[in-house]
Amino acid sequence: GGEEDVWQVEVLPTATMAELKVKIEELYEVPRDMQKLCRTDAPTAPGLEDGVQVSTLDGQKVYLLPSGPSPEDEEDVNALADMMMLGAAQENMEMNQAMEESLRGITYKVSFERPQGAGGKAAGKKISMDLDALALVGDVQQMVEVELFGGVDKEPAFFVFEGAPLPPHAPIHFCGIENGKTIVVAKEAPPVG
């Protein structure tokens, strides 16, 4: 380990650890609540109780370590963190709600194209639909499958936009889809990564 600093502090043998902390604060300007006095230099060592008298140490060295947060401090920190998280979540919800309200009633004309190489009933076919900006990808896919294949799950179909699969539970607007965009109705899922 590193070299120890030795601080000389003189107190009466009848002095308590609390009084020793006061003296350390006076001499070395280390706040009492930041001090942990221990019998060893191990950071995990329990601190000596404030009521313990210096005379019980029999001239043994006392180590000054930084004190950790008290349980009350930890509760305060945790409460503050919880409040910050709650505030951020509230702000996020309000922002999402405002975004959804601004998109309410907005429609996009979107094209859907089944590649020729996919084969099947709709190979090479292209359709256009007017869709609500907040329509979920999964709901849109069912409508497109009915138009292209005459029913849902008649042929394998995966929505791909700009080379990436579209998540079924996301509104189309949040996937980057807007007026004039084209979604590929692939026969196979695109490779991930």
mmCIF file of C-alpha atoms in Angstrom, residues 11 18 23 33 35 42 44 57-58 65 77-78 85 87 116 128 141 145 147 159 165 167 183-185 191:
data_model
loop_
_atom_site.group_PDB
_atom_site.id
_atom_site.type_symbol
_atom_site.label_atom_id
_atom_site.label_comp_id
_atom_site.label_asym_id
_atom_site.label_seq_id
_atom_site.Cartn_x
_atom_site.Cartn_y
_atom_site.Cartn_z
ATOM 1 C CA VAL A 11 -7.070 14.487 23.956
ATOM 2 C CA ALA A 18 -17.095 12.161 19.301
ATOM 3 C CA LYS A 23 -10.563 17.944 17.779
ATOM 4 C CA ASP A 33 -19.681 13.763 9.566
ATOM 5 C CA GLN A 35 -14.852 11.012 9.600
ATOM 6 C CA ALA A 42 -9.543 -1.502 6.168
ATOM 7 C CA THR A 44 -14.853 -2.075 5.383
ATOM 8 C CA LEU A 57 -7.826 1.801 23.047
ATOM 9 C CA ASP A 58 -4.750 1.296 25.283
ATOM 10 C CA LEU A 65 -11.169 6.849 7.064
ATOM 11 C CA VAL A 77 -30.275 10.121 -2.256
ATOM 12 C CA ASN A 78 -32.629 7.278 -3.229
ATOM 13 C CA MET A 85 -36.728 9.343 -12.561
ATOM 14 C CA GLY A 87 -39.959 13.605 -13.301
ATOM 15 C CA GLN A 116 -41.194 -10.130 -58.143
ATOM 16 C CA SER A 128 -51.019 2.281 -52.057
ATOM 17 C CA GLN A 141 -49.648 -5.481 -42.130
ATOM 18 C CA GLU A 145 -51.970 -8.947 -46.497
ATOM 19 C CA GLU A 147 -55.225 -6.635 -50.141
ATOM 20 C CA PHE A 159 -42.521 -5.520 -43.610
ATOM 21 C CA PRO A 165 -37.714 -5.014 -40.298
ATOM 22 C CA PRO A 167 -41.674 -3.728 -35.251
ATOM 23 C CA ILE A 183 -42.537 -0.520 -47.621
ATOM 24 C CA VAL A 184 -41.313 -3.804 -49.051
ATOM 25 C CA VAL A 185 -43.492 -6.808 -48.243
ATOM 26 C CA PRO A 191 -30.867 -10.562 -41.814
#
